[in-house]
Amino acid sequence: MPKPRTATAADADAPPRLSVRLDLGAGLRIGPGKVTLLEEIGRSGSISAAGRALRMSYRRAWELVEDLNRGMGTPVVETAAGGAGGGGARLTAAGEAVVQRYRAIEADTNAAAGAHLEALARIRQG
Amino acid sequence: MPKPRTATAADADAPPRLSVRLDLGAGLRIGPGKVTLLEEIGRSGSISAAGRALRMSYRRAWELVEDLNRGMGTPVVETAAGGAGGGGARLTAAGEAVVQRYRAIEADTNAAAGAHLEALARIRQG
């Protein structure tokens, strides 16, 4: 889901970072796109609003949520009655756990990788 | 570069893992595909052989190497005279550093994320 982007001069000064994808087995993979979508659903209370905010089609947003529900074996998002686009949506406890654990992993791994990232950035600039 | 794959029953028993993508700024991103390609070039001494081993077109393998050379601002692979497919190829010190640092980051981050990954796997199974 990362959008194509163009390198700018400012990027050269950005600190080196890493992004992570979790592979939980049985084909379940969780990366920044799905996690950002869950966060946006939690914020907006709506899958369609979350999709719009992330410039993602409603169909695509639903597919990602379904992929997570199926992969986790338990719903990460609950929808209220009202059908497509009608009722609201909220994160379940499992959905909240996915978001919180992913963001914790992101922070911990960036801290763990800091020295290596700095070393690579030094090689790049030299 | 990860190939599409089909989930199998065995996957359910695989330990949860994470994969990392490094963002070194200025549009330079390094993930498992580029690193595996560098390793295969180092092993085989040839960009074309490495591409074949990874079921990647020669053109695609060259593009990834060029992307790394340009992004790092210094060559990660040196090719001997002989032109396309002719001469051999070997990793430079910068190329070796990319491979070693990436694999170290992978090991360190998996260790750092272990408890969170286990917690997510427990939610999934429960």
PDB file of C-alpha atoms in Angstrom:
ATOM      1  CA  MET A   1       0.000   0.000   0.000  1.00  0.00           C
ATOM      2  CA  PRO A   2       2.888   2.441   0.181  1.00  0.00           C
ATOM      3  CA  LYS A   3       2.162   5.005  -2.487  1.00  0.00           C
ATOM      4  CA  PRO A   4       4.746   5.600  -5.210  1.00  0.00           C
ATOM      5  CA  ARG A   5       6.766   8.610  -4.248  1.00  0.00           C
ATOM      6  CA  THR A   6       9.369  10.874  -5.665  1.00  0.00           C
ATOM      7  CA  ALA A   7      12.661  11.416  -3.886  1.00  0.00           C
ATOM      8  CA  THR A   8      13.187  14.988  -2.774  1.00  0.00           C
ATOM      9  CA  ALA A   9      16.226  16.808  -1.445  1.00  0.00           C
ATOM     10  CA  ALA A  10      14.679  16.745   2.014  1.00  0.00           C
ATOM     11  CA  ASP A  11      14.741  12.941   2.020  1.00  0.00           C
ATOM     12  CA  ALA A  12      18.516  12.970   2.144  1.00  0.00           C
ATOM     13  CA  ASP A  13      18.320  14.507   5.605  1.00  0.00           C
ATOM     14  CA  ALA A  14      15.566  12.237   6.886  1.00  0.00           C
ATOM     15  CA  PRO A  15      16.821   9.831   9.532  1.00  0.00           C
ATOM     16  CA  PRO A  16      17.138   6.247   8.287  1.00  0.00           C
ATOM     17  CA  ARG A  17      14.153   4.137   9.278  1.00  0.00           C
ATOM     18  CA  LEU A  18      12.910   0.646   8.856  1.00  0.00           C
ATOM     19  CA  SER A  19       9.416  -0.597   8.196  1.00  0.00           C
ATOM     20  CA  VAL A  20       8.270  -4.046   9.191  1.00  0.00           C
ATOM     21  CA  ARG A  21       5.959  -6.708   7.828  1.00  0.00           C
ATOM     22  CA  LEU A  22       4.768  -9.398  10.192  1.00  0.00           C
ATOM     23  CA  ASP A  23       4.367 -12.929   8.900  1.00  0.00           C
ATOM     24  CA  LEU A  24       2.133 -14.730  11.383  1.00  0.00           C
ATOM     25  CA  GLY A  25       1.925 -17.943   9.380  1.00  0.00           C
ATOM     26  CA  ALA A  26      -0.923 -19.443   7.371  1.00  0.00           C
ATOM     27  CA  GLY A  27      -0.535 -16.659   4.817  1.00  0.00           C
ATOM     28  CA  LEU A  28      -1.317 -13.857   7.269  1.00  0.00           C
ATOM     29  CA  ARG A  29       0.914 -10.879   6.649  1.00  0.00           C
ATOM     30  CA  ILE A  30       0.526  -7.552   8.376  1.00  0.00           C
ATOM     31  CA  GLY A  31       2.346  -4.436   7.215  1.00  0.00           C
ATOM     32  CA  PRO A  32       1.984  -0.687   7.580  1.00  0.00           C
ATOM     33  CA  GLY A  33      -0.897  -0.446   5.107  1.00  0.00           C
ATOM     34  CA  LYS A  34      -3.260  -2.727   7.011  1.00  0.00           C
ATOM     35  CA  VAL A  35      -2.307  -1.219  10.358  1.00  0.00           C
ATOM     36  CA  THR A  36      -2.879   2.344   9.153  1.00  0.00           C
ATOM     37  CA  LEU A  37      -6.259   1.255   7.796  1.00  0.00           C
ATOM     38  CA  LEU A  38      -7.242  -0.229  11.174  1.00  0.00           C
ATOM     39  CA  GLU A  39      -6.172   2.964  12.935  1.00  0.00           C
ATOM     40  CA  GLU A  40      -8.212   5.051  10.537  1.00  0.00           C
ATOM     41  CA  ILE A  41     -11.267   2.815  11.019  1.00  0.00           C
ATOM     42  CA  GLY A  42     -10.860   3.232  14.779  1.00  0.00           C
ATOM     43  CA  ARG A  43     -10.641   6.993  14.402  1.00  0.00           C
ATOM     44  CA  SER A  44     -13.470   7.484  11.929  1.00  0.00           C
ATOM     45  CA  GLY A  45     -15.801   4.662  12.989  1.00  0.00           C
ATOM     46  CA  SER A  46     -16.323   3.793   9.325  1.00  0.00           C
ATOM     47  CA  ILE A  47     -14.618   1.537   6.802  1.00  0.00           C
ATOM     48  CA  SER A  48     -15.689   3.731   3.909  1.00  0.00           C
ATOM     49  CA  ALA A  49     -14.455   6.921   5.574  1.00  0.00           C
ATOM     50  CA  ALA A  50     -11.168   5.213   6.414  1.00  0.00           C
ATOM     51  CA  GLY A  51     -10.775   4.087   2.800  1.00  0.00           C
ATOM     52  CA  ARG A  52     -11.436   7.611   1.568  1.00  0.00           C
ATOM     53  CA  ALA A  53      -8.934   9.096   4.004  1.00  0.00           C
ATOM     54  CA  LEU A  54      -6.292   6.689   2.698  1.00  0.00           C
ATOM     55  CA  ARG A  55      -7.297   7.136  -0.971  1.00  0.00           C
ATOM     56  CA  MET A  56      -8.217   3.487  -1.145  1.00  0.00           C
ATOM     57  CA  SER A  57     -11.328   2.104  -2.825  1.00  0.00           C
ATOM     58  CA  TYR A  58     -14.084   0.894  -0.523  1.00  0.00           C
ATOM     59  CA  ARG A  59     -13.687  -2.539  -2.069  1.00  0.00           C
ATOM     60  CA  ARG A  60      -9.964  -2.574  -1.331  1.00  0.00           C
ATOM     61  CA  ALA A  61     -10.499  -1.459   2.268  1.00  0.00           C
ATOM     62  CA  TRP A  62     -13.026  -4.262   2.781  1.00  0.00           C
ATOM     63  CA  GLU A  63     -10.693  -6.811   1.229  1.00  0.00           C
ATOM     64  CA  LEU A  64      -7.910  -5.866   3.632  1.00  0.00           C
ATOM     65  CA  VAL A  65     -10.239  -6.045   6.629  1.00  0.00           C
ATOM     66  CA  GLU A  66     -11.574  -9.426   5.483  1.00  0.00           C
ATOM     67  CA  ASP A  67      -8.034 -10.669   4.963  1.00  0.00           C
ATOM     68  CA  LEU A  68      -7.225  -9.735   8.561  1.00  0.00           C
ATOM     69  CA  ASN A  69     -10.453 -11.210   9.952  1.00  0.00           C
ATOM     70  CA  ARG A  70      -9.834 -14.479   8.134  1.00  0.00           C
ATOM     71  CA  GLY A  71      -6.131 -14.594   8.909  1.00  0.00           C
ATOM     72  CA  MET A  72      -6.557 -13.866  12.616  1.00  0.00           C
ATOM     73  CA  GLY A  73      -9.423 -16.353  12.839  1.00  0.00           C
ATOM     74  CA  THR A  74     -11.399 -13.736  14.740  1.00  0.00           C
ATOM     75  CA  PRO A  75     -12.838 -10.382  13.654  1.00  0.00           C
ATOM     76  CA  VAL A  76     -10.576  -7.339  13.954  1.00  0.00           C
ATOM     77  CA  VAL A  77     -13.412  -5.020  12.921  1.00  0.00           C
ATOM     78  CA  GLU A  78     -17.069  -5.227  13.905  1.00  0.00           C
ATOM     79  CA  THR A  79     -19.689  -3.557  11.775  1.00  0.00           C
ATOM     80  CA  ALA A  80     -23.084  -2.431  12.955  1.00  0.00           C
ATOM     81  CA  ALA A  81     -26.243  -3.226  11.005  1.00  0.00           C
ATOM     82  CA  GLY A  82     -26.839  -1.044   7.998  1.00  0.00           C
ATOM     83  CA  GLY A  83     -25.042  -2.906   5.251  1.00  0.00           C
ATOM     84  CA  ALA A  84     -22.394  -1.616   2.928  1.00  0.00           C
ATOM     85  CA  GLY A  85     -21.554   1.957   3.833  1.00  0.00           C
ATOM     86  CA  GLY A  86     -24.532   2.155   6.180  1.00  0.00           C
ATOM     87  CA  GLY A  87     -23.654   1.172   9.738  1.00  0.00           C
ATOM     88  CA  GLY A  88     -20.578   2.121  11.661  1.00  0.00           C
ATOM     89  CA  ALA A  89     -17.481   0.078  12.294  1.00  0.00           C
ATOM     90  CA  ARG A  90     -15.215  -0.299  15.289  1.00  0.00           C
ATOM     91  CA  LEU A  91     -12.109  -2.232  16.195  1.00  0.00           C
ATOM     92  CA  THR A  92     -12.492  -5.350  18.321  1.00  0.00           C
ATOM     93  CA  ALA A  93     -10.052  -6.166  21.113  1.00  0.00           C
ATOM     94  CA  ALA A  94      -8.147  -8.287  18.574  1.00  0.00           C
ATOM     95  CA  GLY A  95      -8.025  -5.342  16.171  1.00  0.00           C
ATOM     96  CA  GLU A  96      -6.728  -3.037  18.911  1.00  0.00           C
ATOM     97  CA  ALA A  97      -4.094  -5.624  19.798  1.00  0.00           C
ATOM     98  CA  VAL A  98      -2.905  -5.836  16.197  1.00  0.00           C
ATOM     99  CA  VAL A  99      -2.478  -2.055  16.050  1.00  0.00           C
ATOM    100  CA  GLN A 100      -0.792  -1.746  19.441  1.00  0.00           C
ATOM    101  CA  ARG A 101       1.553  -4.703  18.985  1.00  0.00           C
ATOM    102  CA  TYR A 102       2.514  -3.609  15.462  1.00  0.00           C
ATOM    103  CA  ARG A 103       3.331  -0.062  16.587  1.00  0.00           C
ATOM    104  CA  ALA A 104       5.285  -1.404  19.557  1.00  0.00           C
ATOM    105  CA  ILE A 105       7.258  -3.697  17.227  1.00  0.00           C
ATOM    106  CA  GLU A 106       7.933  -0.750  14.938  1.00  0.00           C
ATOM    107  CA  ALA A 107       9.335   1.325  17.821  1.00  0.00           C
ATOM    108  CA  ASP A 108      11.347  -1.538  19.336  1.00  0.00           C
ATOM    109  CA  THR A 109      12.846  -2.647  16.028  1.00  0.00           C
ATOM    110  CA  ASN A 110      13.836   0.870  15.016  1.00  0.00           C
ATOM    111  CA  ALA A 111      15.601   1.207  18.337  1.00  0.00           C
ATOM    112  CA  ALA A 112      17.265  -2.198  17.921  1.00  0.00           C
ATOM    113  CA  ALA A 113      18.428  -1.404  14.384  1.00  0.00           C
ATOM    114  CA  GLY A 114      19.591   2.155  15.036  1.00  0.00           C
ATOM    115  CA  ALA A 115      23.339   1.580  14.980  1.00  0.00           C
ATOM    116  CA  HIS A 116      23.188  -0.530  11.808  1.00  0.00           C
ATOM    117  CA  LEU A 117      20.990   2.012  10.050  1.00  0.00           C
ATOM    118  CA  GLU A 118      23.375   4.813  10.968  1.00  0.00           C
ATOM    119  CA  ALA A 119      26.310   2.767   9.670  1.00  0.00           C
ATOM    120  CA  LEU A 120      24.580   2.233   6.330  1.00  0.00           C
ATOM    121  CA  ALA A 121      23.663   5.896   6.114  1.00  0.00           C
ATOM    122  CA  ARG A 122      27.318   6.790   6.678  1.00  0.00           C
ATOM    123  CA  ILE A 123      28.425   4.461   3.873  1.00  0.00           C
ATOM    124  CA  ARG A 124      25.806   6.007   1.611  1.00  0.00           C
ATOM    125  CA  GLN A 125      26.926   9.543   2.238  1.00  0.00           C
ATOM    126  CA  GLY A 126      30.616   8.689   2.051  1.00  0.00           C
TER     127      GLY A 126
ATOM    128  CA  MET B   1      10.173  -9.098  -4.890  1.00  0.00           C
ATOM    129  CA  PRO B   2       8.532 -11.694  -2.636  1.00  0.00           C
ATOM    130  CA  LYS B   3       6.881 -14.217  -4.933  1.00  0.00           C
ATOM    131  CA  PRO B   4       3.156 -14.836  -4.622  1.00  0.00           C
ATOM    132  CA  ARG B   5       2.634 -17.906  -2.532  1.00  0.00           C
ATOM    133  CA  THR B   6      -0.113 -20.184  -1.438  1.00  0.00           C
ATOM    134  CA  ALA B   7      -0.734 -20.801   2.229  1.00  0.00           C
ATOM    135  CA  THR B   8      -0.225 -24.415   3.268  1.00  0.00           C
ATOM    136  CA  ALA B   9      -1.127 -26.307   6.407  1.00  0.00           C
ATOM    137  CA  ALA B  10       2.540 -26.267   7.415  1.00  0.00           C
ATOM    138  CA  ASP B  11       2.496 -22.468   7.571  1.00  0.00           C
ATOM    139  CA  ALA B  12       0.241 -22.576  10.597  1.00  0.00           C
ATOM    140  CA  ASP B  13       3.070 -24.146  12.576  1.00  0.00           C
ATOM    141  CA  ALA B  14       5.796 -21.831  11.286  1.00  0.00           C
ATOM    142  CA  PRO B  15       7.046 -19.461  13.987  1.00  0.00           C
ATOM    143  CA  PRO B  16       5.878 -15.880  13.513  1.00  0.00           C
ATOM    144  CA  ARG B  17       8.528 -13.748  11.835  1.00  0.00           C
ATOM    145  CA  LEU B  18       8.993 -10.238  10.651  1.00  0.00           C
ATOM    146  CA  SER B  19      10.670  -8.967   7.532  1.00  0.00           C
ATOM    147  CA  VAL B  20      12.191  -5.520   7.300  1.00  0.00           C
ATOM    148  CA  ARG B  21      12.564  -2.824   4.676  1.00  0.00           C
ATOM    149  CA  LEU B  22      15.181  -0.171   5.247  1.00  0.00           C
ATOM    150  CA  ASP B  23      14.452   3.377   4.178  1.00  0.00           C
ATOM    151  CA  LEU B  24      17.795   5.153   4.004  1.00  0.00           C
ATOM    152  CA  GLY B  25      16.374   8.389   2.624  1.00  0.00           C
ATOM    153  CA  ALA B  26      16.624   9.935  -0.830  1.00  0.00           C
ATOM    154  CA  GLY B  27      14.352   7.191  -2.154  1.00  0.00           C
ATOM    155  CA  LEU B  28      16.725   4.355  -1.280  1.00  0.00           C
ATOM    156  CA  ARG B  29      14.811   1.368   0.042  1.00  0.00           C
ATOM    157  CA  ILE B  30      16.393  -1.970   0.778  1.00  0.00           C
ATOM    158  CA  GLY B  31      14.337  -5.076   1.427  1.00  0.00           C
ATOM    159  CA  PRO B  32      14.815  -8.837   1.344  1.00  0.00           C
ATOM    160  CA  GLY B  33      14.674  -9.031  -2.457  1.00  0.00           C
ATOM    161  CA  LYS B  34      17.655  -6.766  -3.094  1.00  0.00           C
ATOM    162  CA  VAL B  35      19.664  -8.320  -0.284  1.00  0.00           C
ATOM    163  CA  THR B  36      19.050 -11.858  -1.518  1.00  0.00           C
ATOM    164  CA  LEU B  37      20.102 -10.736  -4.995  1.00  0.00           C
ATOM    165  CA  LEU B  38      23.371  -9.302  -3.647  1.00  0.00           C
ATOM    166  CA  GLU B  39      24.059 -12.518  -1.746  1.00  0.00           C
ATOM    167  CA  GLU B  40      23.428 -14.578  -4.871  1.00  0.00           C
ATOM    168  CA  ILE B  41      25.740 -12.326  -6.919  1.00  0.00           C
ATOM    169  CA  GLY B  42      28.423 -12.792  -4.285  1.00  0.00           C
ATOM    170  CA  ARG B  43      27.940 -16.563  -4.378  1.00  0.00           C
ATOM    171  CA  SER B  44      27.767 -17.007  -8.127  1.00  0.00           C
ATOM    172  CA  GLY B  45      30.076 -14.193  -9.255  1.00  0.00           C
ATOM    173  CA  SER B  46      27.556 -13.263 -11.929  1.00  0.00           C
ATOM    174  CA  ILE B  47      24.533 -10.989 -12.153  1.00  0.00           C
ATOM    175  CA  SER B  48      22.903 -13.129 -14.830  1.00  0.00           C
ATOM    176  CA  ALA B  49      23.422 -16.347 -12.850  1.00  0.00           C
ATOM    177  CA  ALA B  50      22.043 -14.662  -9.739  1.00  0.00           C
ATOM    178  CA  GLY B  51      18.993 -13.486 -11.678  1.00  0.00           C
ATOM    179  CA  ARG B  52      18.397 -17.007 -12.996  1.00  0.00           C
ATOM    180  CA  ALA B  53      18.743 -18.514  -9.535  1.00  0.00           C
ATOM    181  CA  LEU B  54      16.092 -16.097  -8.257  1.00  0.00           C
ATOM    182  CA  ARG B  55      13.841 -16.480 -11.338  1.00  0.00           C
ATOM    183  CA  MET B  56      14.305 -12.825 -12.136  1.00  0.00           C
ATOM    184  CA  SER B  57      14.939 -11.422 -15.588  1.00  0.00           C
ATOM    185  CA  TYR B  58      18.469 -10.245 -16.313  1.00  0.00           C
ATOM    186  CA  ARG B  59      17.060  -6.785 -16.908  1.00  0.00           C
ATOM    187  CA  ARG B  60      15.300  -6.775 -13.539  1.00  0.00           C
ATOM    188  CA  ALA B  61      18.429  -7.947 -11.721  1.00  0.00           C
ATOM    189  CA  TRP B  62      20.439  -5.136 -13.348  1.00  0.00           C
ATOM    190  CA  GLU B  63      17.801  -2.570 -12.466  1.00  0.00           C
ATOM    191  CA  LEU B  64      17.922  -3.563  -8.801  1.00  0.00           C
ATOM    192  CA  VAL B  65      21.730  -3.400  -8.743  1.00  0.00           C
ATOM    193  CA  GLU B  66      21.694  -0.009 -10.465  1.00  0.00           C
ATOM    194  CA  ASP B  67      19.094   1.226  -8.010  1.00  0.00           C
ATOM    195  CA  LEU B  68      21.392   0.238  -5.134  1.00  0.00           C
ATOM    196  CA  ASN B  69      24.506   1.707  -6.774  1.00  0.00           C
ATOM    197  CA  ARG B  70      22.722   4.989  -7.387  1.00  0.00           C
ATOM    198  CA  GLY B  71      21.020   5.090  -4.013  1.00  0.00           C
ATOM    199  CA  MET B  72      24.174   4.321  -2.047  1.00  0.00           C
ATOM    200  CA  GLY B  73      26.149   6.805  -4.122  1.00  0.00           C
ATOM    201  CA  THR B  74      28.869   4.167  -4.514  1.00  0.00           C
ATOM    202  CA  PRO B  75      28.864   0.839  -6.367  1.00  0.00           C
ATOM    203  CA  VAL B  76      27.675  -2.212  -4.440  1.00  0.00           C
ATOM    204  CA  VAL B  77      28.632  -4.527  -7.328  1.00  0.00           C
ATOM    205  CA  GLU B  78      31.687  -4.326  -9.567  1.00  0.00           C
ATOM    206  CA  THR B  79      31.616  -5.962 -12.962  1.00  0.00           C
ATOM    207  CA  ALA B  80      34.696  -7.107 -14.877  1.00  0.00           C
ATOM    208  CA  ALA B  81      35.166  -6.294 -18.560  1.00  0.00           C
ATOM    209  CA  GLY B  82      33.157  -8.457 -20.904  1.00  0.00           C
ATOM    210  CA  GLY B  83      29.918  -6.530 -21.195  1.00  0.00           C
ATOM    211  CA  ALA B  84      26.425  -7.782 -20.570  1.00  0.00           C
ATOM    212  CA  GLY B  85      26.548 -11.384 -19.432  1.00  0.00           C
ATOM    213  CA  GLY B  86      30.232 -11.648 -20.304  1.00  0.00           C
ATOM    214  CA  GLY B  87      32.456 -10.647 -17.399  1.00  0.00           C
ATOM    215  CA  GLY B  88      32.065 -11.613 -13.798  1.00  0.00           C
ATOM    216  CA  ALA B  89      30.628  -9.589 -10.948  1.00  0.00           C
ATOM    217  CA  ARG B  90      31.538  -9.273  -7.307  1.00  0.00           C
ATOM    218  CA  LEU B  91      30.345  -7.347  -4.299  1.00  0.00           C
ATOM    219  CA  THR B  92      32.266  -4.265  -3.242  1.00  0.00           C
ATOM    220  CA  ALA B  93      32.942  -3.497   0.415  1.00  0.00           C
ATOM    221  CA  ALA B  94      29.792  -1.345   0.352  1.00  0.00           C
ATOM    222  CA  GLY B  95      27.813  -4.262  -1.088  1.00  0.00           C
ATOM    223  CA  GLU B  96      29.125  -6.603   1.612  1.00  0.00           C
ATOM    224  CA  ALA B  97      28.200  -4.035   4.238  1.00  0.00           C
ATOM    225  CA  VAL B  98      24.636  -3.775   2.943  1.00  0.00           C
ATOM    226  CA  VAL B  99      24.228  -7.558   3.135  1.00  0.00           C
ATOM    227  CA  GLN B 100      25.820  -7.922   6.570  1.00  0.00           C
ATOM    228  CA  ARG B 101      24.023  -4.961   8.138  1.00  0.00           C
ATOM    229  CA  TYR B 102      20.680  -6.017   6.694  1.00  0.00           C
ATOM    230  CA  ARG B 103      21.014  -9.590   7.981  1.00  0.00           C
ATOM    231  CA  ALA B 104      22.127  -8.285  11.370  1.00  0.00           C
ATOM    232  CA  ILE B 105      19.102  -5.975  11.489  1.00  0.00           C
ATOM    233  CA  GLU B 106      16.876  -8.901  10.567  1.00  0.00           C
ATOM    234  CA  ALA B 107      18.232 -11.024  13.425  1.00  0.00           C
ATOM    235  CA  ASP B 108      18.191  -8.189  15.978  1.00  0.00           C
ATOM    236  CA  THR B 109      14.685  -7.037  15.109  1.00  0.00           C
ATOM    237  CA  ASN B 110      13.245 -10.542  15.207  1.00  0.00           C
ATOM    238  CA  ALA B 111      14.755 -10.942  18.656  1.00  0.00           C
ATOM    239  CA  ALA B 112      13.402  -7.539  19.737  1.00  0.00           C
ATOM    240  CA  ALA B 113       9.904  -8.299  18.428  1.00  0.00           C
ATOM    241  CA  GLY B 114       9.677 -11.876  19.690  1.00  0.00           C
ATOM    242  CA  ALA B 115       7.295 -11.329  22.597  1.00  0.00           C
ATOM    243  CA  HIS B 116       4.920  -9.173  20.533  1.00  0.00           C
ATOM    244  CA  LEU B 117       4.904 -11.681  17.667  1.00  0.00           C
ATOM    245  CA  GLU B 118       4.118 -14.508  20.077  1.00  0.00           C
ATOM    246  CA  ALA B 119       1.294 -12.481  21.597  1.00  0.00           C
ATOM    247  CA  LEU B 120      -0.248 -11.886  18.162  1.00  0.00           C
ATOM    248  CA  ALA B 121       0.137 -15.543  17.258  1.00  0.00           C
ATOM    249  CA  ARG B 122      -1.688 -16.482  20.468  1.00  0.00           C
ATOM    250  CA  ILE B 123      -4.579 -14.133  19.631  1.00  0.00           C
ATOM    251  CA  ARG B 124      -4.712 -15.628  16.149  1.00  0.00           C
ATOM    252  CA  GLN B 125      -4.888 -19.182  17.358  1.00  0.00           C
ATOM    253  CA  GLY B 126      -7.248 -18.394  20.211  1.00  0.00           C
TER     254      GLY B 126
END
